[in-house]
Short mmCIF file of C-alpha atoms in Angstrom, two decimals:
data_model
loop_
_atom_site.label_atom_id
_atom_site.label_comp_id
_atom_site.label_asym_id
_atom_site.label_seq_id
_atom_site.Cartn_x
_atom_site.Cartn_y
_atom_site.Cartn_z
CA MET U 58 0.00 0.00 0.00
CA LYS U 59 2.87 2.32 0.76
CA SER U 60 4.20 2.02 -2.77
CA LYS U 61 0.99 3.42 -4.30
CA THR U 62 0.65 6.44 -2.01
CA TYR U 63 4.26 7.59 -2.31
CA PRO U 64 4.14 8.53 -6.01
CA PHE U 65 0.74 10.20 -5.45
CA ALA U 66 2.16 12.34 -2.60
CA VAL U 67 5.19 13.33 -4.69
CA LEU U 68 2.94 14.21 -7.63
CA SER U 69 0.66 16.26 -5.35
CA ALA U 70 3.62 18.15 -3.90
CA LEU U 71 4.98 18.82 -7.40
CA VAL U 72 1.60 20.15 -8.59
CA ALA U 73 1.36 22.36 -5.49
CA VAL U 74 4.82 23.84 -6.16
CA VAL U 75 3.97 24.49 -9.83
CA LEU U 76 0.69 26.18 -8.86
CA PHE U 77 2.49 28.30 -6.25
CA VAL U 78 5.09 29.47 -8.79
CA ALA U 79 2.38 30.24 -11.36
CA ALA U 80 0.33 32.20 -8.82
CA SER U 81 3.40 34.17 -7.74
CA PHE U 82 4.19 34.95 -11.39
CA PHE U 83 0.66 36.15 -12.19
CA GLU U 84 0.30 38.04 -8.88
CA ASP U 85 2.92 40.60 -9.88
CA ASP U 86 1.34 43.58 -11.70
CA ALA U 87 4.64 45.07 -12.86
CA ARG U 88 4.56 43.38 -16.26
CA TRP U 89 1.14 44.94 -16.99
CA LEU U 90 2.24 48.50 -16.18
CA PRO U 91 3.83 50.69 -18.85
CA THR U 92 7.62 50.75 -18.77
CA GLU U 93 8.06 54.45 -19.60
CA ARG U 94 6.77 57.11 -17.22
CA PRO U 95 4.59 59.82 -18.75
CA ASP U 96 5.77 63.39 -18.30
CA PHE U 97 3.48 65.48 -16.15
CA ASP U 98 3.51 69.24 -16.06
CA THR U 99 4.22 70.03 -12.41
CA ARG U 100 4.22 73.81 -12.82
CA LEU U 101 1.46 75.66 -10.98
CA PRO U 102 -0.85 77.93 -12.94
CA PRO U 103 -0.37 81.66 -12.38
CA PRO U 104 -2.55 83.17 -9.65
CA ARG U 105 -5.84 84.71 -10.69
CA ALA U 106 -6.57 88.35 -10.22
CA ASP U 107 -8.39 89.19 -7.00
CA THR U 108 -12.13 89.62 -7.18
CA ALA U 109 -14.26 91.89 -5.10
CA VAL U 110 -15.36 90.39 -1.78
CA ARG U 111 -19.06 89.61 -1.69
CA LEU U 112 -20.58 88.90 1.68
CA ASN U 113 -23.81 87.00 2.32
CA THR U 114 -24.50 86.30 -1.34
CA ASP U 115 -26.64 83.27 -0.48
CA HIS U 116 -28.69 85.32 1.97
CA LEU U 117 -29.17 88.13 -0.53
CA SER U 118 -30.12 85.70 -3.28
CA CYS U 119 -32.63 83.98 -1.00
CA GLN U 120 -34.06 87.31 0.18
CA GLN U 121 -34.41 88.52 -3.40
CA SER U 122 -36.12 85.27 -4.34
CA GLU U 123 -38.56 85.64 -1.42
CA ASN U 124 -39.37 89.23 -2.38
CA THR U 125 -39.93 88.26 -6.02
CA LEU U 126 -42.25 85.42 -5.01
CA ILE U 127 -44.27 87.64 -2.65
CA GLU U 128 -44.64 90.29 -5.37
CA ARG U 129 -45.79 87.70 -7.91
CA VAL U 130 -48.37 86.27 -5.50
CA GLY U 131 -49.64 89.78 -4.72
CA GLY U 132 -50.02 90.54 -8.42
CA ALA U 133 -51.80 87.25 -9.13
CA ARG U 134 -54.78 87.84 -6.86
CA TYR U 135 -57.07 89.37 -9.51
CA CYS U 136 -60.53 87.91 -10.29
CA ARG U 137 -64.05 88.59 -11.60
CA SER U 138 -65.91 85.70 -9.96
CA ASN U 139 -65.36 82.98 -7.38
CA ASP U 140 -64.60 80.50 -10.17
CA ASP U 141 -61.51 82.53 -11.14
CA CYS U 142 -59.81 81.86 -7.76
CA THR U 143 -57.95 78.89 -6.31
CA LEU U 144 -56.02 78.22 -3.09
CA PHE U 145 -52.26 78.76 -2.99
CA ASP U 146 -51.26 77.76 0.56
CA TYR U 147 -47.58 76.94 0.37
CA GLY U 148 -46.57 78.39 3.74
CA TYR U 149 -43.55 80.60 4.24
CA PRO U 150 -42.84 83.16 2.75
CA ILE U 151 -46.39 83.33 1.42
CA GLN U 152 -49.11 84.09 3.92
CA CYS U 153 -51.36 81.30 4.98
CA LEU U 154 -54.85 81.31 3.55
CA THR U 155 -53.79 82.75 0.19
CA SER U 156 -55.98 82.63 -2.89
CA VAL U 157 -54.84 83.54 -6.41
CA SER U 158 -56.18 83.57 -9.95
CA LYS U 159 -56.38 80.16 -11.62
CA ASN U 160 -54.71 81.69 -14.69
CA GLU U 161 -51.55 82.35 -12.66
CA ILE U 162 -51.28 79.10 -10.70
CA THR U 163 -48.76 77.38 -13.03
CA ALA U 164 -46.46 80.40 -13.14
CA LEU U 165 -46.67 80.73 -9.35
CA ARG U 166 -45.79 77.07 -8.82
CA LEU U 167 -42.72 77.52 -11.05
CA ALA U 168 -41.78 80.68 -9.12
CA TYR U 169 -42.12 78.77 -5.83
CA ARG U 170 -39.88 76.00 -7.21
CA SER U 171 -37.30 78.66 -8.11
CA TYR U 172 -37.57 80.04 -4.57
CA GLU U 173 -36.96 76.55 -3.13
CA GLN U 174 -33.81 76.17 -5.23
CA SER U 175 -32.51 79.62 -4.19
CA CYS U 176 -33.07 79.17 -0.47
CA GLN U 177 -31.40 76.12 1.01
CA TYR U 178 -32.40 76.88 4.58
CA ARG U 179 -36.13 77.42 4.35
CA VAL U 180 -38.74 77.35 7.07
CA TYR U 181 -41.36 74.66 6.53
CA TYR U 182 -44.75 74.76 8.16
CA ASP U 183 -48.30 73.89 7.27
CA CYS U 184 -51.06 76.42 7.20
CA PRO U 185 -53.47 75.43 9.98
CA SER U 186 -57.18 75.76 9.39
CA GLY U 187 -58.56 73.89 12.38
CA PRO U 188 -62.07 72.57 11.96
CA MET U 189 -62.65 75.01 9.08
CA GLU U 190 -62.79 74.48 5.36
CA ARG U 191 -60.94 76.99 3.16
CA GLN U 192 -62.78 78.27 0.11
CA PRO U 193 -61.39 80.68 -2.49
CA VAL U 194 -63.74 83.61 -3.15
CA CYS U 195 -63.60 86.81 -5.20
CA ARG U 196 -64.20 90.02 -3.26
CA SER U 197 -63.91 93.41 -4.94
CA GLY U 198 -61.84 91.97 -7.80
CA ARG U 199 -59.34 90.30 -5.43
CA CYS U 200 -59.03 86.60 -4.59
CA GLU U 201 -59.48 85.97 -0.87
CA VAL U 202 -59.93 82.91 1.34
CA GLN U 203 -63.15 82.36 3.23
CA LEU U 204 -63.22 79.98 6.17
CA VAL U 205 -66.38 77.90 6.45
CA LYS U 206 -67.18 75.66 9.38
CA ASP U 207 -67.47 72.06 8.33
CA GLU U 208 -70.28 71.19 10.75
CA LEU U 209 -72.67 70.47 7.86
CA LEU U 210 -70.17 68.03 6.40
CA ASN U 211 -69.76 66.35 9.79
CA GLU U 212 -73.55 66.06 10.20
CA GLU U 213 -73.98 64.61 6.69
CA THR U 214 -71.19 62.10 7.33
CA LEU U 215 -72.71 60.97 10.62
CA ARG U 216 -76.16 60.70 9.01
CA HIS U 217 -74.71 58.66 6.13
CA LEU U 218 -73.02 56.29 8.61
CA GLY U 219 -76.19 56.02 10.69
CA LEU U 220 -74.50 57.54 13.73
CA GLU U 221 -76.45 60.81 14.00
CA ASP U 222 -77.98 59.82 17.34
CA LEU U 223 -74.63 59.44 19.10
#
């Protein structure tokens, strides 16, 4: 039995040595790298001319964007009838309970998107209405918001569910 295992062990050791040498040969990356070194320009570019110092440019840009948005909302509140108005409650910097002309709503949404991009640090809040429903109405040629109590809606819902006696 010993005579059969000895040649197998020698053959296994020989194969292991050959595999080790091959792995060592292929492990080296030097033969794949280029032999010549490319020339790099190590000189520094000349200094640029000084520019005027501008302080708080982000703040000014954001403030200008807020002012522009507020002016656009103020100019978009025209109407002839209640059907001309729609709600535009986006929160800061626009006042809560704002109503504008339906003709201007797309332009105002784009202006608000521009404001969001200009002002990284914005204040987010929802416009509370409590148990009231907001309705856009036209008063004296200007879109306004009218708050209506939703008690009728609550009563109709309870009646529909059969819970009006509770």
